[in-house]
Amino acid sequence: MKTAKDYLDEANAVVPKMPASEAVMRHAAGTGVFVDVRDSGEIAETGTIAGAQRITRGMIEFKADSGHALHNEAMQKDEAIYVICAAGGQAALAGKTLKDMGYTNVTNIGGFPAWKDAGGPTEA
């Protein structure tokens, strides 16, 4: 039987991590799609990355599937995707799901507090 740690270890093995400071530079350059997988309540409390797609972890499969009615057009398999959450765990798990779905350039940028600490732009 798998544990939460097993799932996280598997995700972290296939989804590369990037320091928030580097992700902020990528954002400033207009590179890629930034996806916040936290729920709307958390985002309402703290804000999110300016221009981020707000796709909860529970909806990632639907929003990432180009054949599904709920597909988010920003989610393209050849685009650089940067995933963020509160601390990095949900971003890793969502990132692995995207990799399993054929997304080739997915990066975990960790938690939103680190983004703010690195001076990344935010919105409500």
mmCIF file of N, CA and C in Angstrom, residues 8-20 22-23 26 80-84 88-100 103-111:
data_model
loop_
_atom_site.group_PDB
_atom_site.id
_atom_site.type_symbol
_atom_site.label_atom_id
_atom_site.label_comp_id
_atom_site.label_asym_id
_atom_site.label_seq_id
_atom_site.Cartn_x
_atom_site.Cartn_y
_atom_site.Cartn_z
ATOM 1 N N LEU A 8 4.552 11.564 -2.994
ATOM 2 C CA LEU A 8 5.405 12.756 -3.090
ATOM 3 C C LEU A 8 6.788 12.414 -3.619
ATOM 4 N N ASP A 9 7.358 11.322 -3.150
ATOM 5 C CA ASP A 9 8.676 10.909 -3.630
ATOM 6 C C ASP A 9 8.648 10.647 -5.138
ATOM 7 N N GLU A 10 7.609 9.971 -5.606
ATOM 8 C CA GLU A 10 7.463 9.701 -7.038
ATOM 9 C C GLU A 10 7.335 11.005 -7.826
ATOM 10 N N ALA A 11 6.528 11.930 -7.319
ATOM 11 C CA ALA A 11 6.331 13.210 -8.005
ATOM 12 C C ALA A 11 7.624 14.007 -8.040
ATOM 13 N N ASN A 12 8.299 14.078 -6.910
ATOM 14 C CA ASN A 12 9.542 14.848 -6.845
ATOM 15 C C ASN A 12 10.641 14.247 -7.718
ATOM 16 N N ALA A 13 10.558 12.962 -7.994
ATOM 17 C CA ALA A 13 11.551 12.309 -8.843
ATOM 18 C C ALA A 13 11.385 12.679 -10.316
ATOM 19 N N VAL A 14 10.183 13.076 -10.735
ATOM 20 C CA VAL A 14 9.947 13.358 -12.157
ATOM 21 C C VAL A 14 9.630 14.816 -12.469
ATOM 22 N N VAL A 15 9.293 15.594 -11.458
ATOM 23 C CA VAL A 15 8.965 17.006 -11.678
ATOM 24 C C VAL A 15 10.098 17.850 -11.099
ATOM 25 N N PRO A 16 10.858 18.512 -11.961
ATOM 26 C CA PRO A 16 11.963 19.326 -11.440
ATOM 27 C C PRO A 16 11.460 20.503 -10.622
ATOM 28 N N LYS A 17 12.295 20.933 -9.693
ATOM 29 C CA LYS A 17 11.980 22.085 -8.848
ATOM 30 C C LYS A 17 12.810 23.276 -9.306
ATOM 31 N N MET A 18 12.268 24.464 -9.076
ATOM 32 C CA MET A 18 12.950 25.696 -9.426
ATOM 33 C C MET A 18 12.803 26.674 -8.268
ATOM 34 N N PRO A 19 13.882 27.354 -7.886
ATOM 35 C CA PRO A 19 13.760 28.364 -6.835
ATOM 36 C C PRO A 19 12.812 29.481 -7.262
ATOM 37 N N ALA A 20 12.102 30.026 -6.295
ATOM 38 C CA ALA A 20 11.145 31.092 -6.580
ATOM 39 C C ALA A 20 11.812 32.267 -7.284
ATOM 40 N N GLU A 22 14.204 32.327 -9.438
ATOM 41 C CA GLU A 22 14.334 32.036 -10.872
ATOM 42 C C GLU A 22 12.975 32.064 -11.559
ATOM 43 N N ALA A 23 11.951 31.547 -10.877
ATOM 44 C CA ALA A 23 10.601 31.553 -11.440
ATOM 45 C C ALA A 23 10.106 32.987 -11.628
ATOM 46 N N ARG A 26 11.495 34.211 -14.822
ATOM 47 C CA ARG A 26 10.790 33.623 -15.970
ATOM 48 C C ARG A 26 9.455 34.338 -16.185
ATOM 49 N N ALA A 80 5.759 25.696 -21.499
ATOM 50 C CA ALA A 80 6.380 25.582 -20.173
ATOM 51 C C ALA A 80 5.299 25.868 -19.133
ATOM 52 N N ILE A 81 5.136 24.942 -18.194
ATOM 53 C CA ILE A 81 4.122 25.062 -17.137
ATOM 54 C C ILE A 81 4.848 25.141 -15.805
ATOM 55 N N TYR A 82 4.543 26.178 -15.016
ATOM 56 C CA TYR A 82 5.130 26.375 -13.693
ATOM 57 C C TYR A 82 4.009 26.244 -12.668
ATOM 58 N N VAL A 83 4.123 25.258 -11.779
ATOM 59 C CA VAL A 83 3.055 24.941 -10.834
ATOM 60 C C VAL A 83 3.456 25.386 -9.435
ATOM 61 N N ILE A 84 2.504 26.033 -8.742
ATOM 62 C CA ILE A 84 2.741 26.529 -7.386
ATOM 63 C C ILE A 84 1.565 26.131 -6.498
ATOM 64 N N GLY A 88 4.569 23.404 -1.855
ATOM 65 C CA GLY A 88 5.285 22.628 -2.870
ATOM 66 C C GLY A 88 4.798 21.213 -3.073
ATOM 67 N N GLY A 89 4.102 20.650 -2.086
ATOM 68 C CA GLY A 89 3.644 19.269 -2.201
ATOM 69 C C GLY A 89 2.546 19.076 -3.234
ATOM 70 N N GLN A 90 1.511 19.895 -3.166
ATOM 71 C CA GLN A 90 0.431 19.781 -4.146
ATOM 72 C C GLN A 90 0.932 20.118 -5.549
ATOM 73 N N ALA A 91 1.871 21.068 -5.641
ATOM 74 C CA ALA A 91 2.444 21.423 -6.946
ATOM 75 C C ALA A 91 3.185 20.225 -7.531
ATOM 76 N N ALA A 92 3.916 19.500 -6.701
ATOM 77 C CA ALA A 92 4.631 18.314 -7.179
ATOM 78 C C ALA A 92 3.644 17.262 -7.684
ATOM 79 N N LEU A 93 2.597 17.003 -6.917
ATOM 80 C CA LEU A 93 1.617 15.992 -7.299
ATOM 81 C C LEU A 93 0.875 16.390 -8.579
ATOM 82 N N ALA A 94 0.470 17.658 -8.669
ATOM 83 C CA ALA A 94 -0.200 18.133 -9.873
ATOM 84 C C ALA A 94 0.756 18.089 -11.063
ATOM 85 N N GLY A 95 2.008 18.438 -10.821
ATOM 86 C CA GLY A 95 3.007 18.383 -11.880
ATOM 87 C C GLY A 95 3.200 16.985 -12.411
ATOM 88 N N LYS A 96 3.214 16.002 -11.525
ATOM 89 C CA LYS A 96 3.341 14.609 -11.977
ATOM 90 C C LYS A 96 2.135 14.206 -12.818
ATOM 91 N N THR A 97 0.962 14.626 -12.404
ATOM 92 C CA THR A 97 -0.230 14.333 -13.192
ATOM 93 C C THR A 97 -0.088 14.911 -14.596
ATOM 94 N N LEU A 98 0.377 16.147 -14.691
ATOM 95 C CA LEU A 98 0.562 16.763 -16.005
ATOM 96 C C LEU A 98 1.589 15.995 -16.828
ATOM 97 N N LYS A 99 2.689 15.584 -16.203
ATOM 98 C CA LYS A 99 3.697 14.788 -16.915
ATOM 99 C C LYS A 99 3.070 13.482 -17.407
ATOM 100 N N ASP A 100 2.275 12.832 -16.556
ATOM 101 C CA ASP A 100 1.607 11.583 -16.938
ATOM 102 C C ASP A 100 0.651 11.802 -18.112
ATOM 103 N N TYR A 103 2.404 16.285 -20.776
ATOM 104 C CA TYR A 103 3.041 17.607 -20.713
ATOM 105 C C TYR A 103 4.536 17.379 -20.526
ATOM 106 N N THR A 104 5.324 18.052 -21.328
ATOM 107 C CA THR A 104 6.756 17.749 -21.358
ATOM 108 C C THR A 104 7.626 18.721 -20.573
ATOM 109 N N ASN A 105 7.119 19.911 -20.262
ATOM 110 C CA ASN A 105 7.938 20.935 -19.624
ATOM 111 C C ASN A 105 7.208 21.487 -18.408
ATOM 112 N N VAL A 106 7.204 20.712 -17.333
ATOM 113 C CA VAL A 106 6.486 21.065 -16.108
ATOM 114 C C VAL A 106 7.496 21.258 -14.989
ATOM 115 N N THR A 107 7.358 22.358 -14.245
ATOM 116 C CA THR A 107 8.280 22.664 -13.160
ATOM 117 C C THR A 107 7.509 23.041 -11.906
ATOM 118 N N ASN A 108 7.939 22.511 -10.778
ATOM 119 C CA ASN A 108 7.389 22.848 -9.465
ATOM 120 C C ASN A 108 8.150 24.071 -8.961
ATOM 121 N N ILE A 109 7.433 25.164 -8.743
ATOM 122 C CA ILE A 109 8.100 26.360 -8.218
ATOM 123 C C ILE A 109 7.816 26.559 -6.731
ATOM 124 N N GLY A 110 7.291 25.524 -6.085
ATOM 125 C CA GLY A 110 7.169 25.522 -4.637
ATOM 126 C C GLY A 110 5.932 26.199 -4.099
ATOM 127 N N GLY A 111 6.135 26.953 -3.011
ATOM 128 C CA GLY A 111 5.020 27.555 -2.300
ATOM 129 C C GLY A 111 4.889 29.044 -2.533
#
